[in-house]
Amino acid sequence: MREDSRSPLVIAIVGAGPAGTILLERLVANCAVLGRRSLEINLIDPYPPGGGRVWRREQPELLWMNSLAADVTVFTDDTVRMDGPVRSGPSLYEWSAELGSGSFATRRQLNDYLSWCFRRIADSAPPEVTVRAHRGEAVDLTEEHGRQRVWMAGRGAPIEADVVVLTQGHLDAEPGGEHRELALYADTHGLTYLPPHYASDVDLGVLAPGEPVIMRGMGLGFIDDMVLLTEGRGGRFDAKFRYLPSGREPIMYVTSRRGVPHHSKITTSLRADRPAGPRYFTPEAVARLHAERGPLALDDLGPLITKELGWHYYHELFNGHPGRVTLPWRDFQQRYDDVGAVAALIEAAVPRPEDRFGLERLVDPLGERTFGDLDELRAWMLRHVARNVRRHADPAHSADLGISHGMLTVFGALAHALATGRLSARARAVELGTWARGVFSFYSSGPPPRRLLELEGLARAGVVRFVGAMDTLTAGDGVFRVTSATVPGVALEARALVEARLPEPTLRRTRDPLLRALYGRGEVTEETLEESGTVYRLGRVAVDAHRLITRNGVHARRFALGYGVGGIFTPVGFTRPRANGIAFRNADALARTLLIEIGVAANP
């Protein structure tokens, strides 16, 4: 055991969900860099540690996660490029006796895993490391003589620390902008309006049986609402996914900007080895573009992104399914490198149109199609959903998974372009977030296939009715009204409107009392970008290398990590095994900063 006369390094982590848990693991893994100084880690959260709020156990059994059990871990492995040591552990699939590798866990099952992970990490800490979990809400953070003081609701004395890390994750916010206007209109006209929310945190009981409800959003938030409003009210599906209603369901008119649900989660595996990229969207290629054009917009990068994704797709198609192509992979790749010959090459080398990569078709399946009425749209949508579910579960189309892996490569390349200052302010503030949601999340982070089959069953039963791409959504004459760009001339009215999506991060309107207090005093600021006189307010917590940026500069002893924190490429929480997860790299780098720069260098 180490012995040291100095007081321990005390770290307070506000938020004990997956982000806080992974940071804890990295602190324990790296604690030897402290030498003989001991370490005390305090985690503060109103919910039990491990799952935190989003993955707490007290949620309906019907709510699932949308990752395969084999794709979830909070433990590092030898693929992670980091300075700290690897401390391996089981994935959710390896840990569970109930789940197969291709299973989708309920949120309760995931909570059981994350809770176990937290206990294992805490219990495996060496004797010189003390881990304490404090149940309660952090409401303020002050400083006295250089010591950080975290104040909790209902407690008279603060938790004192040398350094504080904020890892609260997804937070609620007061409605703003259009959402605030719609909420005010609903209040003054006796209507029902639910702003962006988490399904398990709102009272969906305000939506009456048989009542028409406009639902804006067709992603994962919509799927959660849909499940709770149907099976959660006593309805059920038979073996062929025909829906047997309970009679207590509302009638859901669903729409979104794109007008279609997210792609079904891919459940196949690659047949060929995953290629090492990037091949085209490289730092060198981005640097050349930047030298030619200056700060880059996403349109400047579009051809590189598309070609990179196509290369990942065709690598799997040619190597995993050589009987469906007319050239050896090496010959195809050599010719694919020639920018001017790609279209003709693909037409000759890939005979079947359904085997060809097309980004626009993938990210906007509805496109410019229009229909004569809602029944025509419904027929098309049912065919689209059924085809999508079949394809993403079919090993013959494993090349689709290659696209998902390619998107992760593109994320890494975009992160490098962001870090090296190659991107315009608009690209950083607006376009990258739109790309992340509109491309990556839409294609690679959709619902489990069963949920889309249930959506199909609900549509056949008339409980869900598709509106297509939204044209306008207004409030007037005592109702909400939505018009469809997909079915011209259609206008639907309802006395209830649900924003079936999650809240965007916002400091100005956050309901988190600690962040609200810090923001009011200027001790945390909103990330902003400026270019050509235009100021972009991103809503996220402004940081410099994870350190909070205050009104007066960078704070040396306060940090933030995770969702809602500055920068777009800051994923945290559980990740896929053997994928060099960015979440692990971020957490390891921050842990070593805390231990070395504050624990050692500042206390020689």
XYZ file of C-alpha atoms in Angstrom:
604
model
C 0.000 0.000 0.000
C 1.193 3.511 -0.817
C 1.770 5.847 2.114
C 1.818 9.617 1.696
C 1.499 12.372 4.229
C -0.255 14.639 1.761
C -4.040 14.846 1.810
C -5.758 12.741 -0.860
C -6.671 14.126 -4.245
C -10.453 14.531 -4.043
C -12.499 14.442 -7.240
C -16.249 15.067 -7.395
C -18.160 13.727 -10.416
C -21.647 15.198 -10.794
C -23.581 12.546 -12.707
C -23.202 8.808 -12.128
C -24.643 7.445 -15.353
C -22.561 5.729 -18.051
C -20.325 8.779 -18.631
C -19.515 9.146 -14.945
C -19.052 5.402 -14.594
C -16.566 5.193 -17.461
C -14.657 8.188 -16.092
C -14.548 6.443 -12.705
C -13.131 3.319 -14.357
C -10.434 5.354 -16.115
C -9.511 7.141 -12.879
C -9.135 3.823 -11.069
C -7.178 2.360 -13.993
C -4.732 5.283 -14.053
C -4.427 5.929 -10.303
C -0.824 4.624 -10.176
C 0.367 7.901 -11.765
C -0.353 9.591 -8.425
C 2.625 7.803 -6.898
C 2.051 7.594 -3.185
C -0.794 10.073 -3.005
C -4.223 8.577 -2.284
C -7.376 9.298 -4.265
C -10.970 9.946 -3.207
C -13.744 9.921 -5.831
C -17.254 11.169 -5.005
C -20.078 10.539 -7.474
C -23.248 12.581 -7.052
C -26.557 11.692 -8.683
C -30.214 11.552 -7.624
C -30.408 8.136 -9.313
C -28.444 4.971 -8.444
C -24.949 4.878 -9.941
C -24.297 3.044 -13.178
C -27.499 3.706 -15.081
C -28.150 7.233 -13.887
C -31.365 8.887 -14.995
C -31.721 7.772 -18.616
C -30.989 4.116 -17.882
C -32.575 3.916 -14.427
C -34.361 0.692 -13.537
C -37.712 2.311 -12.723
C -38.931 2.444 -16.324
C -41.594 0.479 -18.150
C -40.440 -2.972 -19.231
C -41.628 -2.105 -22.741
C -38.845 0.429 -23.253
C -35.775 -1.071 -24.924
C -32.368 0.129 -25.898
C -31.572 0.216 -29.601
C -28.111 -1.376 -29.451
C -27.468 -5.088 -29.734
C -26.370 -6.704 -26.482
C -23.039 -7.644 -28.079
C -22.422 -3.980 -28.958
C -22.526 -2.609 -25.407
C -19.632 -2.350 -22.988
C -18.133 0.125 -20.521
C -14.743 -1.610 -20.454
C -11.705 -0.870 -22.592
C -9.760 -3.330 -24.737
C -6.536 -3.362 -26.731
C -8.101 -1.574 -29.712
C -8.488 1.679 -27.740
C -5.728 4.139 -28.602
C -5.076 5.728 -25.221
C -2.201 6.309 -22.799
C -3.813 4.564 -19.848
C -3.829 0.833 -19.137
C -6.528 -1.542 -20.376
C -8.835 -3.045 -17.742
C -11.014 -5.512 -19.582
C -14.516 -6.585 -18.664
C -17.564 -8.266 -20.181
C -19.942 -6.770 -22.699
C -23.639 -6.770 -21.879
C -24.037 -9.970 -23.918
C -21.104 -11.701 -22.208
C -22.367 -10.678 -18.770
C -26.008 -11.624 -19.213
C -27.363 -15.147 -18.940
C -30.599 -14.077 -20.673
C -29.496 -12.169 -23.768
C -28.131 -13.460 -27.037
C -25.580 -11.498 -29.046
C -28.349 -10.366 -31.390
C -30.781 -9.441 -28.622
C -32.008 -5.974 -27.706
C -32.055 -5.496 -23.966
C -34.776 -3.729 -22.057
C -33.643 -0.620 -20.247
C -34.099 -2.456 -16.987
C -31.712 -5.179 -18.154
C -29.187 -2.565 -19.223
C -29.515 -0.901 -15.831
C -28.721 -4.207 -14.136
C -25.556 -4.465 -16.230
C -24.472 -0.857 -15.650
C -25.139 -1.156 -11.911
C -23.005 -4.297 -11.795
C -20.253 -2.536 -13.753
C -20.223 0.330 -11.279
C -19.955 -2.039 -8.313
C -17.186 -4.033 -9.988
C -15.203 -0.888 -10.796
C -15.606 0.513 -7.286
C -14.878 -2.809 -5.567
C -11.780 -3.429 -7.699
C -10.171 -0.114 -6.747
C -6.901 -0.510 -4.805
C -6.917 0.323 -1.069
C -5.546 3.827 -1.634
C -8.594 4.720 -3.758
C -11.885 5.500 -2.000
C -15.109 5.590 -4.026
C -18.262 7.115 -2.565
C -21.692 7.394 -4.203
C -23.980 10.164 -2.918
C -27.704 9.919 -3.739
C -29.131 13.371 -4.242
C -29.298 16.337 -6.593
C -26.391 18.736 -6.919
C -27.865 22.247 -6.861
C -24.825 24.528 -6.778
C -21.050 24.642 -7.055
C -19.030 27.264 -5.218
C -15.378 27.824 -4.420
C -13.599 28.773 -1.202
C -9.824 29.136 -0.896
C -9.344 27.128 -4.058
C -11.510 24.239 -2.860
C -14.564 23.276 -4.875
C -17.780 22.851 -2.893
C -20.687 20.860 -4.345
C -23.975 21.641 -2.615
C -26.722 19.022 -2.612
C -30.437 19.498 -2.083
C -31.443 18.935 1.533
C -27.890 18.806 2.890
C -26.389 21.542 4.998
C -22.727 20.769 4.341
C -21.154 20.612 0.880
C -18.952 17.922 -0.602
C -15.516 19.473 -0.877
C -13.138 18.529 -3.675
C -9.968 19.591 -5.432
C -11.647 19.246 -8.807
C -15.177 18.775 -10.138
C -16.310 17.080 -13.360
C -19.838 17.581 -14.683
C -21.223 14.487 -16.426
C -24.977 15.017 -16.051
C -25.797 13.834 -19.586
C -29.259 14.428 -21.064
C -31.138 17.140 -19.189
C -34.597 18.664 -19.307
C -35.116 22.186 -20.590
C -37.853 24.778 -20.541
C -39.533 25.139 -23.942
C -38.066 27.890 -26.082
C -38.752 29.495 -29.440
C -41.468 27.708 -31.393
C -42.002 25.176 -28.601
C -42.676 27.960 -26.103
C -45.150 29.620 -28.459
C -47.000 26.337 -29.024
C -47.085 25.651 -25.274
C -48.528 29.120 -24.590
C -51.146 28.665 -27.292
C -52.131 25.299 -25.851
C -52.445 26.783 -22.351
C -54.676 29.616 -23.499
C -56.899 27.474 -25.748
C -57.338 24.342 -23.658
C -55.188 22.176 -25.949
C -52.683 19.449 -25.093
C -49.043 20.042 -25.984
C -46.035 17.942 -25.010
C -42.689 19.601 -25.830
C -39.564 17.498 -26.561
C -39.266 14.940 -23.789
C -38.191 11.515 -22.554
C -41.093 9.098 -22.821
C -40.712 7.682 -19.331
C -40.657 11.180 -17.772
C -43.958 12.599 -19.064
C -47.593 11.825 -18.434
C -48.859 10.387 -21.698
C -52.167 9.852 -19.950
C -53.169 13.362 -21.031
C -53.751 11.888 -24.515
C -57.310 10.542 -24.483
C -58.416 7.257 -26.089
C -59.534 7.747 -29.663
C -58.266 11.333 -29.713
C -56.426 12.485 -32.859
C -52.858 13.431 -31.949
C -50.283 15.036 -34.238
C -46.866 13.571 -33.477
C -43.855 15.429 -34.859
C -40.776 13.213 -35.035
C -40.313 9.655 -36.281
C -37.073 8.671 -34.574
C -36.357 6.823 -31.344
C -38.375 9.238 -29.210
C -41.434 8.547 -31.338
C -40.936 4.787 -31.051
C -40.915 5.040 -27.239
C -44.082 7.138 -27.217
C -45.738 4.772 -29.696
C -45.009 1.713 -27.565
C -46.334 3.276 -24.364
C -49.491 4.556 -26.076
C -50.342 1.121 -27.516
C -48.904 -1.916 -25.711
C -48.551 0.279 -22.651
C -52.326 0.738 -22.713
C -53.165 -2.933 -23.020
C -52.942 -3.533 -26.764
C -51.004 -6.505 -28.061
C -49.551 -8.033 -31.218
C -50.089 -11.564 -32.446
C -47.339 -13.727 -33.912
C -47.715 -12.014 -37.309
C -47.563 -8.523 -35.770
C -51.248 -7.884 -36.320
C -52.321 -5.390 -33.682
C -55.198 -6.177 -31.337
C -56.208 -2.816 -29.828
C -57.396 -2.275 -26.301
C -59.603 0.650 -27.314
C -57.605 3.036 -25.140
C -55.170 4.198 -27.832
C -55.183 7.689 -29.356
C -55.043 8.024 -33.154
C -51.491 9.061 -34.015
C -50.876 11.201 -37.105
C -47.092 11.004 -37.499
C -44.866 13.322 -39.465
C -41.334 14.659 -39.548
C -39.041 16.676 -41.756
C -38.136 13.546 -43.730
C -41.495 11.828 -43.340
C -40.253 8.275 -42.746
C -39.060 6.371 -39.652
C -35.392 5.761 -39.001
C -33.838 2.732 -40.662
C -34.193 -0.570 -38.867
C -31.168 -1.422 -36.770
C -28.830 -3.687 -38.731
C -28.571 -7.114 -37.091
C -26.197 -8.856 -39.514
C -22.409 -9.212 -39.265
C -19.647 -8.439 -41.724
C -18.420 -11.416 -43.742
C -15.130 -9.776 -44.678
C -12.652 -8.036 -42.410
C -13.435 -4.442 -41.556
C -11.155 -2.221 -43.681
C -8.807 0.307 -42.134
C -9.868 3.791 -43.149
C -10.069 6.531 -44.035
C -8.913 6.025 -47.583
C -10.327 9.158 -49.240
C -11.585 11.412 -46.454
C -8.057 11.789 -45.076
C -6.452 14.698 -43.187
C -4.288 15.312 -46.237
C -7.307 15.544 -48.556
C -9.054 17.939 -46.183
C -5.900 20.054 -45.889
C -5.666 20.339 -49.671
C -9.291 21.448 -49.900
C -8.753 23.970 -47.125
C -5.718 25.407 -48.916
C -7.828 25.853 -52.046
C -11.076 27.131 -50.531
C -10.437 28.346 -47.021
C -12.810 27.327 -44.158
C -14.806 24.382 -45.429
C -18.555 23.873 -45.511
C -20.095 20.440 -45.482
C -20.835 20.781 -49.197
C -17.082 21.023 -49.782
C -16.577 17.743 -47.949
C -19.587 15.950 -49.432
C -17.768 14.216 -52.312
C -15.063 12.904 -49.956
C -17.646 11.664 -47.445
C -19.721 9.949 -50.122
C -16.717 8.246 -51.658
C -15.443 7.089 -48.263
C -18.812 5.571 -47.374
C -19.059 3.923 -50.781
C -15.622 2.394 -50.369
C -16.612 0.818 -47.036
C -19.814 -0.512 -48.590
C -18.119 -1.987 -51.642
C -15.280 -3.482 -49.600
C -17.833 -5.705 -47.888
C -19.853 -6.371 -51.041
C -16.845 -7.442 -53.126
C -15.074 -9.397 -50.399
C -18.115 -10.821 -48.645
C -20.284 -11.518 -51.702
C -17.957 -11.953 -54.694
C -20.633 -13.815 -56.677
C -22.640 -10.609 -57.052
C -19.882 -8.555 -58.709
C -17.921 -8.847 -61.946
C -14.431 -7.730 -60.844
C -11.930 -8.778 -58.181
C -11.800 -6.327 -55.291
C -8.244 -5.214 -55.999
C -9.095 -4.268 -59.593
C -12.278 -2.502 -58.547
C -10.528 -0.531 -55.789
C -7.766 0.588 -58.129
C -10.317 1.930 -60.593
C -12.537 3.350 -57.836
C -9.602 5.589 -56.908
C -10.127 7.341 -60.227
C -12.668 10.034 -59.399
C -13.879 10.455 -62.971
C -14.747 6.815 -63.596
C -16.803 5.874 -60.551
C -20.350 5.883 -61.980
C -19.517 3.840 -65.081
C -17.322 1.502 -63.048
C -20.100 0.707 -60.572
C -22.664 0.100 -63.293
C -20.352 -2.394 -64.973
C -18.989 -4.089 -61.833
C -22.232 -4.300 -59.812
C -24.964 -5.690 -62.092
C -27.948 -5.464 -59.708
C -29.180 -1.928 -58.946
C -30.184 -2.981 -55.414
C -26.525 -3.842 -54.726
C -25.289 -0.346 -55.585
C -24.521 2.268 -52.963
C -26.579 5.465 -53.120
C -26.350 7.897 -50.212
C -29.298 10.083 -51.218
C -31.579 7.061 -51.464
C -30.503 5.915 -48.007
C -30.884 9.217 -46.176
C -34.059 10.381 -47.943
C -36.089 7.339 -49.045
C -39.227 9.355 -49.649
C -37.429 12.026 -51.618
C -39.635 14.174 -53.823
C -42.379 11.561 -54.146
C -45.936 12.795 -53.843
C -49.189 10.851 -53.486
C -52.809 11.505 -54.296
C -54.067 10.737 -50.789
C -53.032 9.325 -47.416
C -54.054 5.796 -48.427
C -51.541 5.805 -51.289
C -48.860 7.092 -48.941
C -49.740 4.403 -46.389
C -49.382 1.644 -48.989
C -45.957 2.928 -50.034
C -44.832 3.329 -46.411
C -45.849 -0.203 -45.468
C -43.825 -1.577 -48.385
C -40.851 0.611 -47.472
C -40.830 -0.433 -43.804
C -41.169 -4.137 -44.645
C -38.343 -3.978 -47.207
C -36.093 -2.080 -44.836
C -36.581 -4.555 -41.980
C -35.955 -7.539 -44.263
C -32.846 -6.049 -45.823
C -31.187 -5.030 -42.561
C -31.710 -8.518 -41.134
C -30.502 -10.316 -44.284
C -26.876 -11.566 -44.254
C -26.912 -11.183 -48.048
C -26.929 -7.413 -47.456
C -24.116 -7.248 -44.915
C -22.583 -4.483 -47.045
C -25.147 -2.163 -45.433
C -23.264 -2.672 -42.181
C -20.153 -1.549 -44.011
C -21.838 1.838 -44.427
C -22.365 2.075 -40.663
C -18.702 1.324 -40.027
C -17.805 3.846 -42.699
C -19.850 6.477 -40.888
C -17.770 5.923 -37.761
C -14.656 6.465 -39.871
C -16.175 9.659 -41.264
C -16.896 10.844 -37.730
C -13.240 10.418 -36.850
C -12.170 12.331 -39.951
C -14.640 15.121 -39.211
C -13.318 15.309 -35.654
C -9.799 15.796 -37.017
C -11.008 18.492 -39.424
C -12.770 20.179 -36.526
C -9.724 20.014 -34.251
C -7.378 21.395 -36.917
C -9.579 24.396 -37.676
C -10.416 23.441 -41.254
C -14.184 23.910 -40.938
C -16.259 27.055 -41.246
C -18.183 28.310 -38.232
C -21.473 27.391 -39.893
C -20.200 23.870 -40.586
C -19.170 23.489 -36.951
C -22.300 25.069 -35.504
C -25.059 23.845 -37.788
C -24.098 21.503 -40.598
C -22.214 18.859 -38.625
C -25.028 18.479 -36.111
C -27.522 18.207 -38.941
C -25.346 15.575 -40.612
C -24.959 13.641 -37.374
C -28.716 13.499 -36.831
C -29.867 13.412 -40.431
C -27.412 10.816 -41.705
C -25.686 8.849 -38.963
C -28.535 8.618 -36.460
C -31.154 8.107 -39.170
C -29.262 5.278 -40.838
C -27.173 3.632 -38.120
C -28.998 4.352 -34.874
C -32.563 3.324 -35.636
C -34.960 1.161 -33.637
C -34.866 -2.628 -33.231
C -36.513 -4.344 -36.216
C -39.384 -5.614 -34.088
C -40.427 -2.046 -33.331
C -40.762 -1.254 -37.036
C -42.795 -4.413 -37.588
C -45.043 -3.211 -34.774
C -45.279 0.195 -36.432
C -46.404 -1.588 -39.593
C -49.047 -3.486 -37.599
C -50.304 -0.286 -35.971
C -50.590 1.401 -39.353
C -52.623 -1.509 -40.731
C -54.887 -1.260 -37.682
C -55.390 2.470 -38.231
C -53.884 3.471 -34.886
C -50.901 5.119 -36.614
C -51.552 7.192 -39.733
C -48.692 8.504 -41.862
C -48.679 12.147 -42.923
C -45.367 12.068 -44.816
C -42.887 14.933 -44.863
C -44.195 17.903 -42.917
C -44.816 21.089 -44.889
C -46.179 23.377 -42.171
C -47.271 23.038 -38.554
C -49.305 25.866 -37.079
C -51.632 26.694 -34.207
C -54.796 28.682 -34.887
C -58.577 28.665 -34.631
C -58.298 26.630 -31.441
C -56.455 23.658 -32.999
C -53.063 22.472 -34.180
C -52.796 22.014 -37.947
C -50.226 20.121 -40.021
C -49.922 20.090 -43.798
C -48.083 17.478 -45.823
C -45.488 18.084 -48.526
C -45.892 14.443 -49.554
C -49.664 14.544 -50.041
C -50.315 18.031 -51.443
C -53.534 19.595 -50.263
C -53.826 17.481 -47.113
C -54.277 19.423 -43.870
C -54.981 17.634 -40.586
C -56.238 19.189 -37.372
C -56.007 17.984 -33.774
C -56.324 19.329 -30.252
C -53.181 17.500 -29.157
C -49.600 17.861 -30.413
C -46.662 15.765 -29.245
C -43.042 16.619 -30.022
C -41.885 13.015 -30.274
C -38.193 13.742 -29.863
C -35.620 14.507 -27.191
C -34.795 18.013 -25.910
C -31.799 19.729 -27.461
C -29.064 20.817 -25.020
C -29.479 24.396 -23.838
C -27.777 26.276 -21.049
C -30.095 29.260 -21.133
C -33.223 27.171 -20.528
C -31.854 24.174 -18.655
C -33.826 22.855 -15.701
C -30.679 21.528 -14.051
C -30.286 23.653 -10.884
C -26.493 23.428 -10.740
C -25.962 24.539 -14.329
C -28.629 27.204 -13.922
C -26.796 28.624 -10.894
C -23.414 28.587 -12.618
C -24.832 30.151 -15.785
C -26.487 32.930 -13.819
C -23.133 33.894 -12.289
C -21.174 33.569 -15.523
C -19.236 30.576 -14.188
C -20.282 28.477 -17.153
C -20.909 29.836 -20.635
C -22.685 28.766 -23.784
C -20.591 27.593 -26.697
C -20.763 30.197 -29.459
C -19.099 30.592 -32.832
C -18.828 33.712 -34.988
C -18.123 34.133 -38.671
C -18.662 37.077 -41.026
C -20.726 38.894 -38.421
C -23.006 35.925 -37.741
C -23.037 34.534 -34.198
C -24.062 30.907 -33.721
C -25.273 29.972 -30.240
C -24.981 26.226 -29.830
C -26.593 25.809 -26.407
C -23.852 23.487 -25.190
C -21.466 24.006 -22.286
C -18.357 25.813 -23.548
C -15.121 24.009 -22.711
C -11.432 24.177 -23.532
C -9.893 20.699 -23.329
C -12.849 19.725 -21.084
C -12.239 22.714 -18.749
C -15.230 25.006 -18.208
C -14.986 28.368 -19.937
C -16.350 31.054 -17.635
C -17.109 34.708 -18.270
C -13.560 35.481 -17.089
C -11.646 32.673 -18.775
C -10.911 28.969 -18.363
C -11.437 27.442 -14.926
C -8.508 25.271 -13.858
C -10.451 22.978 -11.527
C -13.837 22.510 -13.189
C -14.419 20.170 -16.118
C -17.301 18.768 -18.169
C -17.688 15.607 -20.235
C -20.508 14.136 -22.258
C -23.776 15.032 -23.896
C -24.460 18.754 -23.990
C -20.771 19.638 -23.701
C -18.995 21.743 -26.313
C -17.907 20.202 -29.571
C -19.928 17.778 -31.624
C -17.669 14.752 -31.368
C -17.852 14.067 -27.649
C -19.744 10.767 -27.350
C -19.685 9.193 -23.923
C -21.188 6.210 -22.218
C -21.177 2.612 -23.289
C -19.792 1.786 -26.699
C -19.144 -1.125 -29.040
C -16.371 -3.547 -28.011
C -13.173 -3.613 -30.044
C -13.984 -0.392 -31.882
C -11.416 2.055 -30.424
C -14.337 3.910 -28.862
C -14.075 7.702 -28.767
C -15.858 7.641 -25.405
C -13.022 5.618 -23.887
C -10.344 7.825 -25.438
C -12.005 10.997 -24.145
C -12.485 9.592 -20.648
C -8.927 8.261 -20.442
C -7.435 11.572 -21.565
C -9.528 13.488 -19.016
C -8.718 11.056 -16.200
C -4.989 11.423 -16.836
C -5.324 15.215 -16.951
C -6.992 15.200 -13.540
C -4.500 12.817 -11.994
C -1.293 14.141 -13.539
C -1.848 17.878 -13.972
C -3.792 18.391 -10.750
C -2.977 15.394 -8.601
C 0.777 15.330 -9.270
C 2.082 18.489 -10.964
C 0.052 20.885 -8.816
C 1.050 19.044 -5.609
C 4.710 18.038 -5.962
